[in-house]
CSV table of C-alpha atoms in Angstrom, one decimal:
chain,number,residue,atom,x,y,z
Y,196,MET,CA,5.3,-6.7,-0.4
Y,197,PHE,CA,1.7,-8.0,-0.5
Y,198,VAL,CA,0.2,-10.2,2.1
Y,199,LEU,CA,-3.1,-12.1,2.2
Y,200,VAL,CA,-5.0,-11.3,5.3
Y,201,GLU,CA,-8.0,-13.3,6.5
Y,202,MET,CA,-10.8,-11.2,7.8
Y,203,VAL,CA,-14.3,-11.6,9.0
Y,204,ASP,CA,-17.0,-9.1,8.6
Y,205,THR,CA,-20.7,-8.6,8.4
Y,206,VAL,CA,-21.8,-7.2,5.0
Y,207,ARG,CA,-25.1,-5.5,4.5
Y,208,ILE,CA,-26.8,-5.9,1.2
Y,209,PRO,CA,-29.7,-3.5,0.6
Y,210,PRO,CA,-32.9,-4.9,-0.9
Y,211,TRP,CA,-32.6,-3.3,-4.3
Y,212,GLN,CA,-29.5,-5.5,-4.9
Y,213,PHE,CA,-31.2,-8.8,-4.1
Y,214,GLU,CA,-31.5,-9.7,-7.8
Y,215,ARG,CA,-27.8,-9.8,-8.2
Y,216,LYS,CA,-25.7,-12.9,-7.2
Y,217,LEU,CA,-24.9,-12.7,-3.5
Y,218,ASN,CA,-21.2,-13.3,-4.1
Y,219,ASP,CA,-20.9,-10.4,-6.5
Y,220,SER,CA,-22.7,-8.0,-4.2
Y,221,ILE,CA,-20.6,-9.0,-1.3
Y,222,ALA,CA,-17.4,-8.6,-3.3
Y,223,GLU,CA,-18.4,-5.2,-4.4
Y,224,GLU,CA,-19.4,-4.1,-0.9
Y,225,LEU,CA,-16.1,-5.4,0.6
Y,226,ASN,CA,-14.1,-3.6,-2.0
Y,227,LYS,CA,-16.1,-0.4,-1.5
Y,228,LYS,CA,-15.3,-0.7,2.2
Y,229,LEU,CA,-11.7,-1.6,2.2
Y,230,ALA,CA,-9.9,-0.9,-1.1
Y,231,ASN,CA,-7.3,1.8,-0.9
Y,232,LYS,CA,-7.8,2.1,2.8
Y,233,VAL,CA,-5.3,1.6,5.6
Y,234,VAL,CA,-6.4,-0.8,8.4
Y,235,TYR,CA,-4.7,-0.2,11.7
Y,236,ASN,CA,-1.8,-2.5,12.3
Y,237,VAL,CA,-2.5,-4.4,9.1
Y,238,GLY,CA,-1.6,-2.3,6.1
Y,239,LEU,CA,-2.9,-0.8,3.0
Y,240,CYS,CA,-5.7,-2.9,1.5
Y,241,ILE,CA,-5.6,-3.4,-2.2
Y,242,CYS,CA,-8.4,-5.6,-3.3
Y,243,LEU,CA,-10.4,-8.7,-2.4
Y,244,PHE,CA,-8.7,-12.0,-3.1
Y,245,ASP,CA,-11.5,-14.5,-2.5
Y,246,ILE,CA,-14.4,-15.3,-0.2
Y,247,THR,CA,-13.6,-18.4,1.9
Y,248,LYS,CA,-16.9,-18.8,3.7
Y,249,LEU,CA,-20.4,-17.3,3.6
Y,250,GLU,CA,-22.6,-17.8,6.6
Y,251,ASP,CA,-26.4,-17.5,6.6
Y,252,ALA,CA,-27.9,-14.2,5.7
Y,253,TYR,CA,-30.3,-12.6,8.1
Y,254,VAL,CA,-32.9,-9.9,7.8
Y,255,PHE,CA,-33.4,-8.0,10.9
Y,256,PRO,CA,-36.7,-6.3,11.9
Y,257,GLY,CA,-36.9,-2.7,10.9
Y,258,ASP,CA,-34.3,-3.1,8.2
Y,259,GLY,CA,-35.1,-4.6,4.9
Y,260,ALA,CA,-31.5,-5.4,4.0
Y,261,SER,CA,-29.8,-8.7,4.5
Y,262,HIS,CA,-26.8,-9.1,6.8
Y,263,THR,CA,-24.2,-11.8,6.0
Y,264,LYS,CA,-21.2,-12.8,7.9
Y,265,VAL,CA,-18.3,-13.3,5.5
Y,266,HIS,CA,-14.9,-14.9,5.9
Y,267,PHE,CA,-12.7,-13.5,3.2
Y,268,ARG,CA,-9.1,-12.9,2.2
Y,269,TYR,CA,-7.8,-9.5,1.2
Y,270,VAL,CA,-4.6,-8.5,-0.6
Y,271,VAL,CA,-2.9,-6.1,1.7
Y,272,PHE,CA,0.3,-4.1,1.1
Y,273,HIS,CA,2.5,-4.7,4.0
Y,274,PRO,CA,6.2,-5.1,3.3
Y,275,PHE,CA,8.2,-7.1,5.8
Y,276,LEU,CA,11.1,-5.7,7.7
Y,277,ASP,CA,14.3,-5.5,5.7
Y,278,GLU,CA,12.5,-6.0,2.4
Y,279,ILE,CA,14.2,-4.4,-0.6
Y,280,LEU,CA,11.8,-2.2,-2.7
Y,281,ILE,CA,12.2,0.0,-5.7
Y,282,GLY,CA,10.4,3.3,-5.7
Y,283,LYS,CA,10.5,6.8,-7.2
Y,284,ILE,CA,11.9,9.8,-5.4
Y,285,LYS,CA,9.0,12.1,-4.7
Y,286,GLY,CA,11.1,15.0,-3.3
Y,287,CYS,CA,13.7,16.0,-0.8
Y,288,SER,CA,13.3,18.0,2.4
Y,289,PRO,CA,15.5,18.6,5.4
Y,290,GLU,CA,13.7,15.7,7.0
Y,291,GLY,CA,15.0,13.3,4.5
Y,292,VAL,CA,14.2,11.9,1.1
Y,293,HIS,CA,10.5,11.1,0.3
Y,294,VAL,CA,9.9,8.1,-1.8
Y,295,SER,CA,6.7,6.9,-3.4
Y,296,LEU,CA,5.6,3.6,-4.9
Y,297,GLY,CA,2.7,5.0,-7.0
Y,298,PHE,CA,0.0,3.4,-4.9
Y,299,PHE,CA,1.8,4.2,-1.6
Y,300,ASP,CA,3.3,7.5,-0.9
Y,301,ASP,CA,4.4,7.8,2.7
Y,302,ILE,CA,8.0,6.5,2.7
Y,303,LEU,CA,10.7,8.5,4.2
Y,304,ILE,CA,14.5,8.0,4.2
Y,305,PRO,CA,15.9,10.0,7.1
Y,306,PRO,CA,19.2,11.7,6.6
Y,307,GLU,CA,21.1,9.4,9.0
Y,308,SER,CA,20.5,6.4,6.8
Y,309,LEU,CA,21.5,8.0,3.5
Y,310,GLN,CA,24.8,7.0,2.1
Y,311,GLN,CA,27.4,8.9,4.2
Y,312,PRO,CA,28.6,11.5,3.7
Y,313,ALA,CA,25.4,13.2,2.5
Y,314,LYS,CA,24.4,16.8,2.7
Y,315,PHE,CA,21.3,18.8,1.9
Y,316,ASP,CA,21.7,21.3,-0.9
Y,317,ASP,CA,19.4,24.2,0.0
Y,318,THR,CA,19.4,26.0,-3.4
Y,319,GLU,CA,18.2,22.9,-5.2
Y,320,GLN,CA,16.5,21.3,-2.3
Y,321,VAL,CA,18.0,17.9,-2.9
Y,322,TRP,CA,20.1,15.6,-0.9
Y,323,VAL,CA,23.5,14.9,-2.3
Y,324,TRP,CA,25.9,12.0,-1.7
Y,325,GLU,CA,29.4,13.1,-1.8
Y,326,TYR,CA,31.3,10.1,-3.1
Y,327,GLU,CA,35.0,10.2,-2.7
Y,328,THR,CA,37.2,8.3,-5.0
Y,329,GLU,CA,40.9,8.6,-5.9
Y,330,GLU,CA,40.0,11.0,-8.7
Y,331,GLY,CA,38.1,13.4,-6.4
Y,332,ALA,CA,34.7,13.9,-4.9
Y,333,HIS,CA,31.7,13.2,-7.0
Y,334,ASP,CA,28.4,14.7,-6.0
Y,335,LEU,CA,25.5,12.3,-6.6
Y,336,TYR,CA,22.2,14.1,-6.6
Y,337,MET,CA,19.0,12.5,-5.5
Y,338,ASP,CA,16.7,14.1,-8.0
Y,339,THR,CA,12.9,13.9,-8.1
Y,340,GLY,CA,11.6,11.2,-10.3
Y,341,GLU,CA,14.6,9.0,-10.1
Y,342,GLU,CA,14.2,5.3,-9.3
Y,343,ILE,CA,15.7,4.4,-6.0
Y,344,ARG,CA,16.2,1.0,-4.3
Y,345,PHE,CA,15.8,1.0,-0.5
Y,346,ARG,CA,15.4,-1.3,2.4
Y,347,VAL,CA,12.4,-1.1,4.8
Y,348,VAL,CA,13.7,-0.4,8.2
Y,349,ASP,CA,10.7,0.5,10.2
Y,350,GLU,CA,7.0,1.1,9.9
Y,351,SER,CA,4.5,2.7,12.2
Y,352,PHE,CA,0.7,3.0,12.2
Y,353,VAL,CA,-1.3,5.8,13.6
Y,354,ASP,CA,-4.8,5.4,14.7
Y,355,THR,CA,-6.7,8.2,12.9
Y,356,SER,CA,-10.1,7.4,14.2
Y,357,PRO,CA,-11.9,10.5,15.3
Y,358,THR,CA,-11.5,11.2,19.0
Y,359,GLY,CA,-14.3,12.5,21.2
Y,360,PRO,CA,-14.5,16.1,22.2
Y,361,SER,CA,-12.3,17.0,25.2
Y,362,SER,CA,-12.8,20.3,27.0
Y,363,ALA,CA,-9.1,20.8,27.7
Y,364,GLU,CA,-8.0,21.1,24.1
Y,365,ALA,CA,-11.2,22.6,22.8
Y,366,THR,CA,-9.8,26.2,22.8
Y,367,SER,CA,-6.5,25.3,21.2
Y,368,SER,CA,-7.9,23.1,18.4
Y,369,SER,CA,-10.5,25.6,17.4
Y,370,GLU,CA,-7.9,28.0,16.2
Y,371,GLU,CA,-5.7,25.6,14.2
Y,372,LEU,CA,-6.8,22.9,11.8
Y,373,PRO,CA,-6.1,19.4,13.0
Y,374,LYS,CA,-2.8,18.2,11.5
Y,375,LYS,CA,-3.4,15.5,8.9
Y,376,GLU,CA,-1.3,12.5,9.8
Y,377,ALA,CA,-0.6,9.7,7.4
Y,378,PRO,CA,-2.0,6.5,8.9
Y,379,TYR,CA,0.7,4.2,7.6
Y,380,THR,CA,4.3,5.3,6.9
Y,381,LEU,CA,7.5,3.4,6.2
Y,382,VAL,CA,11.0,4.4,7.2
Y,383,ALA,CA,13.6,3.2,4.8
Y,384,SER,CA,17.3,3.0,4.7
Y,385,GLY,CA,19.2,3.7,1.5
Y,386,GLU,CA,22.8,3.1,2.0
Y,387,VAL,CA,23.9,3.7,-1.4
Y,388,GLY,CA,24.4,0.5,-3.0
Y,389,ALA,CA,24.9,1.7,-6.4
Y,390,ARG,CA,25.5,-1.1,-8.7
Y,391,ARG,CA,28.4,0.1,-10.6
Y,392,GLU,CA,30.2,-2.5,-12.4
Y,393,GLY,CA,33.6,-1.3,-13.4
Y,394,GLY,CA,32.2,2.2,-13.4
Y,395,LEU,CA,33.4,5.2,-11.6
Y,396,CYS,CA,34.2,3.6,-8.4
Y,397,ALA,CA,34.6,0.3,-6.7
Y,398,PRO,CA,31.1,-0.7,-5.9
Y,399,ILE,CA,31.8,-2.5,-2.6
Y,400,CYS,CA,32.0,0.1,0.1
Y,401,GLN,CA,32.2,-1.4,3.5
Y,402,LEU,CA,29.0,-3.0,4.4
Y,403,GLY,CA,27.7,-0.1,6.4
Y,404,THR,CA,25.8,-0.7,9.5
Y,405,LEU,CA,22.1,-0.2,9.1
Y,406,VAL,CA,21.0,2.6,11.3
Y,407,TRP,CA,18.1,1.5,13.4
Y,408,LEU,CA,16.0,4.5,13.8
Y,409,LEU,CA,13.6,5.5,16.5
Y,410,VAL,CA,10.0,4.8,15.8
Y,411,PHE,CA,8.3,8.0,14.9
Y,412,PRO,CA,4.9,8.5,16.5
Y,413,LYS,CA,3.3,8.8,13.1
Y,414,ALA,CA,2.9,5.7,11.1
Y,415,SER,CA,5.7,6.0,8.7
Y,416,GLY,CA,7.8,3.8,6.6
Y,417,LEU,CA,11.4,4.3,7.5
Y,418,GLY,CA,13.6,3.4,4.7
Y,419,SER,CA,17.3,3.3,4.6
Y,420,ILE,CA,19.7,3.3,1.7
Y,421,SER,CA,23.0,3.0,3.6
Y,422,GLU,CA,24.2,-0.3,2.1
Y,423,PRO,CA,26.0,-1.3,-1.0
Y,424,GLY,CA,23.3,-1.9,-3.6
Y,425,LEU,CA,20.8,0.6,-2.3
Y,426,GLY,CA,20.2,4.1,-3.6
Y,427,LEU,CA,19.5,5.4,-7.0
Y,428,LEU,CA,19.4,2.6,-9.6
Y,429,SER,CA,21.4,4.8,-11.9
Y,430,TRP,CA,24.3,4.8,-9.5
Y,431,TRP,CA,24.6,1.0,-9.8
Y,432,THR,CA,23.7,0.1,-13.4
Y,433,SER,CA,26.6,-0.1,-15.8
Y,434,SER,CA,26.1,2.6,-18.3
O,139,SER,CA,-70.4,25.9,31.5
O,140,ALA,CA,-67.8,24.9,29.0
O,141,PRO,CA,-64.6,26.9,29.2
O,142,SER,CA,-64.6,29.6,26.6
O,143,GLU,CA,-62.2,29.8,23.7
O,144,GLY,CA,-60.3,32.6,25.4
O,145,HIS,CA,-60.0,30.6,28.6
O,146,ARG,CA,-58.7,27.5,26.8
O,147,ALA,CA,-56.2,29.5,24.9
O,148,HIS,CA,-55.1,31.1,28.1
O,149,THR,CA,-54.6,27.8,29.9
O,150,ALA,CA,-52.7,26.4,27.0
O,151,ARG,CA,-50.4,29.5,27.0
O,152,VAL,CA,-49.8,29.1,30.7
O,153,ALA,CA,-49.0,25.4,30.3
O,154,ARG,CA,-46.6,26.1,27.5
O,155,ARG,CA,-44.9,28.8,29.6
O,156,ARG,CA,-44.6,26.5,32.5
O,157,ALA,CA,-43.2,23.6,30.4
O,158,GLY,CA,-40.4,25.8,29.1
O,159,PRO,CA,-39.2,26.1,25.6
O,160,GLY,CA,-37.3,22.9,25.4
O,161,ARG,CA,-40.1,20.6,26.3
O,162,ARG,CA,-42.7,22.1,24.1
O,163,ARG,CA,-42.5,19.8,21.1
O,164,ARG,CA,-40.8,16.9,22.7
O,165,SER,CA,-41.8,13.8,20.7
O,166,GLY,CA,-42.1,15.9,17.5
O,167,SER,CA,-38.6,17.3,17.8
O,168,ARG,CA,-37.1,13.9,18.2
O,169,ARG,CA,-38.7,12.7,15.0
O,170,ALA,CA,-37.6,16.0,13.3
O,171,ALA,CA,-34.1,15.5,14.5
O,172,ARG,CA,-34.0,11.9,13.1
O,173,ARG,CA,-35.4,13.2,9.8
O,174,SER,CA,-32.8,15.9,9.5
O,175,ARG,CA,-30.0,13.6,10.4
O,176,ARG,CA,-31.1,11.0,7.8
O,177,ALA,CA,-31.3,13.8,5.2
O,178,ALA,CA,-27.9,15.1,6.1
O,179,ARG,CA,-26.5,11.6,5.8
O,180,ARG,CA,-28.1,11.1,2.4
O,181,ALA,CA,-26.8,14.5,1.3
O,182,GLU,CA,-23.3,13.8,2.3
O,183,PRO,CA,-21.4,12.3,-0.7
O,184,ALA,CA,-20.5,8.7,-0.5
O,185,THR,CA,-16.9,9.5,-0.8
O,186,GLN,CA,-16.9,11.5,2.3
O,187,ARG,CA,-18.7,8.8,4.2
O,188,ALA,CA,-16.2,6.3,2.8
O,189,ALA,CA,-13.3,8.5,3.8
O,190,ARG,CA,-14.6,8.7,7.3
O,191,SER,CA,-14.9,5.0,7.7
O,192,ALA,CA,-11.7,4.6,5.8
O,193,GLU,CA,-9.7,6.5,8.3
O,194,ARG,CA,-11.5,4.9,11.1
O,195,ARG,CA,-10.4,1.5,12.2
O,196,CYS,CA,-12.7,-1.1,10.8
O,197,ARG,CA,-14.8,-1.8,13.8
O,198,GLY,CA,-16.4,-5.1,13.6
O,199,VAL,CA,-13.7,-6.5,11.4
O,200,ARG,CA,-12.0,-9.2,13.3
O,201,LEU,CA,-8.7,-9.8,11.8
O,202,LEU,CA,-7.0,-13.1,11.7
O,203,CYS,CA,-3.7,-12.1,10.3
O,204,ARG,CA,-2.2,-15.4,9.3
O,205,ARG,CA,0.7,-14.8,7.0
O,206,LEU,CA,0.5,-17.5,4.3
O,207,GLU,CA,3.6,-19.2,3.0
O,208,ALA,CA,5.9,-17.0,1.0
O,209,THR,CA,4.9,-18.6,-2.3
O,210,ARG,CA,1.4,-17.2,-2.0
O,211,ARG,CA,2.5,-14.1,-0.2
O,212,GLY,CA,3.9,-11.1,-1.8
O,213,ARG,CA,4.6,-12.4,-5.3
O,214,HIS,CA,4.2,-9.3,-7.4
O,215,GLY,CA,3.4,-11.6,-10.4
O,216,SER,CA,0.4,-13.2,-8.7
O,217,VAL,CA,-0.9,-9.8,-7.6
O,218,PHE,CA,-0.4,-8.6,-11.1
O,219,GLN,CA,-2.4,-11.5,-12.4
O,220,LEU,CA,-5.2,-10.9,-9.9
O,221,LEU,CA,-5.5,-7.2,-10.7
O,222,THR,CA,-5.5,-7.7,-14.5
O,223,ASP,CA,-8.3,-10.3,-14.1
O,224,LEU,CA,-10.2,-8.0,-11.9
O,225,LYS,CA,-9.8,-5.2,-14.4
O,226,GLU,CA,-11.0,-7.4,-17.2
O,227,GLN,CA,-14.0,-8.6,-15.2
O,228,ARG,CA,-15.0,-5.0,-14.3
O,229,LYS,CA,-14.6,-3.8,-17.8
O,230,GLU,CA,-17.1,-6.5,-18.9
O,231,SER,CA,-19.6,-5.8,-16.3
O,232,GLY,CA,-19.4,-2.1,-17.2
O,233,LYS,CA,-22.2,-0.4,-15.4
O,234,ASN,CA,-21.0,0.4,-11.9
O,235,LYS,CA,-17.4,1.2,-12.7
O,236,HIS,CA,-17.8,4.9,-12.2
O,237,SER,CA,-20.0,5.0,-9.1
O,238,SER,CA,-18.4,7.0,-6.4
O,239,GLY,CA,-18.0,3.9,-4.1
O,240,GLN,CA,-15.8,2.2,-6.7
O,241,GLN,CA,-13.5,5.1,-7.2
O,242,ASN,CA,-11.1,3.8,-4.5
O,243,LEU,CA,-10.9,0.4,-6.0
O,244,ASN,CA,-10.3,2.0,-9.4
O,245,THR,CA,-7.5,4.2,-8.1
O,246,ILE,CA,-5.7,1.5,-6.2
O,247,THR,CA,-5.9,-1.1,-9.0
O,248,TYR,CA,-4.7,1.4,-11.6
O,249,GLU,CA,-1.7,2.5,-9.5
O,250,THR,CA,-0.7,-1.0,-8.4
O,251,LEU,CA,-0.9,-2.3,-12.0
O,252,LYS,CA,1.2,0.6,-13.1
O,253,TYR,CA,3.8,-0.2,-10.5
O,254,ILE,CA,3.9,-3.9,-11.1
O,255,SER,CA,4.0,-3.6,-14.9
O,256,LYS,CA,7.3,-1.8,-14.5
O,257,THR,CA,8.9,-4.7,-12.6
O,258,PRO,CA,10.2,-7.9,-14.2
O,259,CYS,CA,7.2,-9.7,-12.7
O,260,ARG,CA,4.7,-9.0,-15.3
O,261,HIS,CA,5.8,-11.9,-17.5
O,262,GLN,CA,5.8,-14.5,-14.8
O,263,SER,CA,3.3,-17.3,-14.8
O,264,PRO,CA,2.7,-20.0,-12.1
O,265,GLU,CA,4.7,-22.5,-14.1
O,266,ILE,CA,7.7,-20.2,-14.2
O,267,VAL,CA,7.4,-19.6,-10.5
O,268,ARG,CA,7.3,-23.4,-9.8
O,269,GLU,CA,10.3,-24.0,-12.0
O,270,PHE,CA,12.2,-21.3,-10.3
O,271,LEU,CA,11.4,-22.6,-6.8
O,272,THR,CA,12.4,-26.1,-7.6
O,273,ALA,CA,15.7,-24.8,-9.0
O,274,MET,CA,16.2,-22.8,-5.8
O,275,LYS,CA,15.9,-25.8,-3.6
O,276,SER,CA,19.5,-26.6,-3.8
O,277,HIS,CA,20.7,-23.2,-2.7
O,278,LYS,CA,19.0,-23.3,0.7
O,279,LEU,CA,17.6,-19.8,0.9
O,280,THR,CA,14.9,-18.7,3.2
O,281,LYS,CA,11.4,-18.0,1.9
O,282,ALA,CA,11.8,-14.2,2.3
O,283,GLU,CA,15.0,-14.3,0.2
O,284,LYS,CA,13.4,-16.5,-2.5
O,285,LEU,CA,10.5,-14.1,-2.6
O,286,GLN,CA,12.7,-11.1,-3.1
O,287,LEU,CA,14.7,-12.8,-5.8
O,288,LEU,CA,11.4,-13.6,-7.6
O,289,ASN,CA,10.2,-10.0,-7.2
O,290,HIS,CA,13.3,-8.2,-8.2
O,291,ARG,CA,15.2,-10.5,-10.5
O,292,PRO,CA,18.7,-9.4,-9.5
O,293,MET,CA,21.4,-9.4,-12.2
O,294,THR,CA,24.5,-8.6,-10.2
O,295,ALA,CA,26.3,-9.9,-7.2
O,296,VAL,CA,25.7,-6.7,-5.2
O,297,GLU,CA,22.0,-7.1,-5.5
O,298,ILE,CA,22.3,-10.7,-4.3
O,299,GLN,CA,24.3,-9.5,-1.4
O,300,LEU,CA,21.5,-7.1,-0.5
O,301,MET,CA,18.7,-9.6,-0.7
O,302,VAL,CA,20.4,-12.6,0.8
O,303,GLU,CA,21.4,-12.1,4.4
O,304,GLU,CA,25.0,-12.8,5.3
O,305,SER,CA,25.7,-13.9,1.8
O,306,GLU,CA,29.4,-13.7,2.2
O,307,GLU,CA,29.3,-16.4,4.9
O,308,ARG,CA,26.7,-18.6,3.4
O,309,LEU,CA,27.5,-18.5,-0.3
O,310,THR,CA,30.8,-18.8,-2.2
O,311,GLU,CA,31.6,-16.8,-5.3
O,312,GLU,CA,30.7,-19.8,-7.5
O,313,GLN,CA,27.4,-20.3,-5.7
O,314,ILE,CA,26.5,-16.6,-6.2
O,315,GLU,CA,27.3,-16.9,-9.9
O,316,ALA,CA,25.2,-20.1,-10.1
O,317,LEU,CA,22.4,-18.3,-8.4
O,318,LEU,CA,22.6,-15.3,-10.7
O,319,HIS,CA,22.6,-17.7,-13.7
O,320,THR,CA,19.5,-19.5,-12.4
O,321,VAL,CA,17.7,-16.3,-11.8
O,322,THR,CA,18.4,-14.7,-15.2
O,323,SER,CA,17.8,-17.9,-17.1
O,324,ILE,CA,14.5,-19.0,-15.6
O,325,LEU,CA,12.8,-15.7,-14.8
O,326,PRO,CA,11.8,-13.6,-17.8
O,327,ALA,CA,13.4,-10.2,-18.1
O,328,GLY,CA,11.7,-7.0,-17.2
O,329,PRO,CA,10.1,-4.6,-19.7
O,330,GLU,CA,13.2,-2.3,-20.0
O,331,ALA,CA,15.5,-5.2,-20.7
O,332,GLU,CA,13.1,-6.4,-23.3
O,333,GLN,CA,13.0,-3.0,-24.9
O,334,LYS,CA,16.8,-2.9,-24.9
O,335,LYS,CA,16.9,-6.3,-26.5
O,336,ASN,CA,14.3,-5.1,-29.2
O,337,THR,CA,16.3,-2.0,-30.0
O,338,ASN,CA,19.5,-4.2,-30.4
O,339,ASP,CA,17.6,-6.5,-32.7
O,340,ASP,CA,16.3,-3.6,-34.7
O,341,MET,CA,19.8,-2.2,-35.0
O,342,THR,CA,21.2,-5.5,-36.3
O,343,MET,CA,18.4,-5.8,-38.8
O,344,ASP,CA,19.1,-2.3,-40.1
O,345,GLU,CA,22.7,-3.2,-40.5
O,346,GLU,CA,21.7,-6.2,-42.6
O,347,ASN,CA,19.1,-4.4,-44.7
O,348,PRO,CA,21.2,-1.9,-46.7
O,349,ALA,CA,23.5,-4.8,-47.4
């Protein structure tokens, strides 16, 4: 889930912080710059791990601050493909199930990778897995706040740097607010892999095929829960 | 004779009219613009500035993304340790915890700690991890699979099937059982399992007490 990323950057320390230890000021500046931010094609930065190398600090004419080139390692949230994660259901919409990890919110499980057959209940706005057994069909609801296990299927990054003004779209964009896109989203697959030992139904459904989904233009985490073992934890724990 | 006041004023007026409105206060206006820009930047709250640069790609940050080996990478336990240490350190230093620049760090450390403390990883220590990895050597699993076992502490065969690729071909039933046994015996249980164990203990104690 977390990766250590080596980065290099020049850190500016203003003169009123010269009395502090350089390492501490640099750590604080780096955290201020990167913590809780998404770096394009890298992931969500959590916090500084350590400083590997400090080069000489220079003071440039016209600016009283010192500039130091720093080599450091940062803890970044970047799950690898096919990693299993456990999150909470944030909500359901016709686009799929939205899952959140607390510190990271943009995870979507599209309807194709829910346990089949699944349908969207409009009255309650939840996705339902219609599980068939010999006794009959059981409706398993994906309620908000439930813990869910899913597999990361895809991710995408969107470069949200501000673009320059372009005369062509000046008229259209002035009327509507620019759409806020999430810079980093995961797409997950949640084949229901409910662990149910001797419970309602035989836990081993056929190992469904993971549906590889198209990369959305937005950075999104595509998740899937279409395998035995994935899905709401409550489906698979023996009660 | 020296030009009169009226004449000087007149020539000045003509010169101004000829120069045009834009060029009248040329150097002065540039300084004024710089002053106003600097004031605007100072007035803008630090969070907004941070947000701007946050969404922006970190220019000037050359990334050497070298994924370290799985034992350093991704272990929730080590991230938990790191974040708890960071929290302790910042509690001691005290003063700048609440400055607007640190708000992001506060948010992310709080949320990540909250998330990890709900997983079974919060009780792991480097010794436990080392013990686990030496025990895993015999099972011939990839680094990613060992990492997931470490992070999730699976307790059933279905979970093992999820985390280990093609487990049906690579592992027999006995091997899966052995793997489960290693995992549950070496890795400490998660907080809910501990809670369950505590309530069970409490129940047995209550049964003994009235007797």
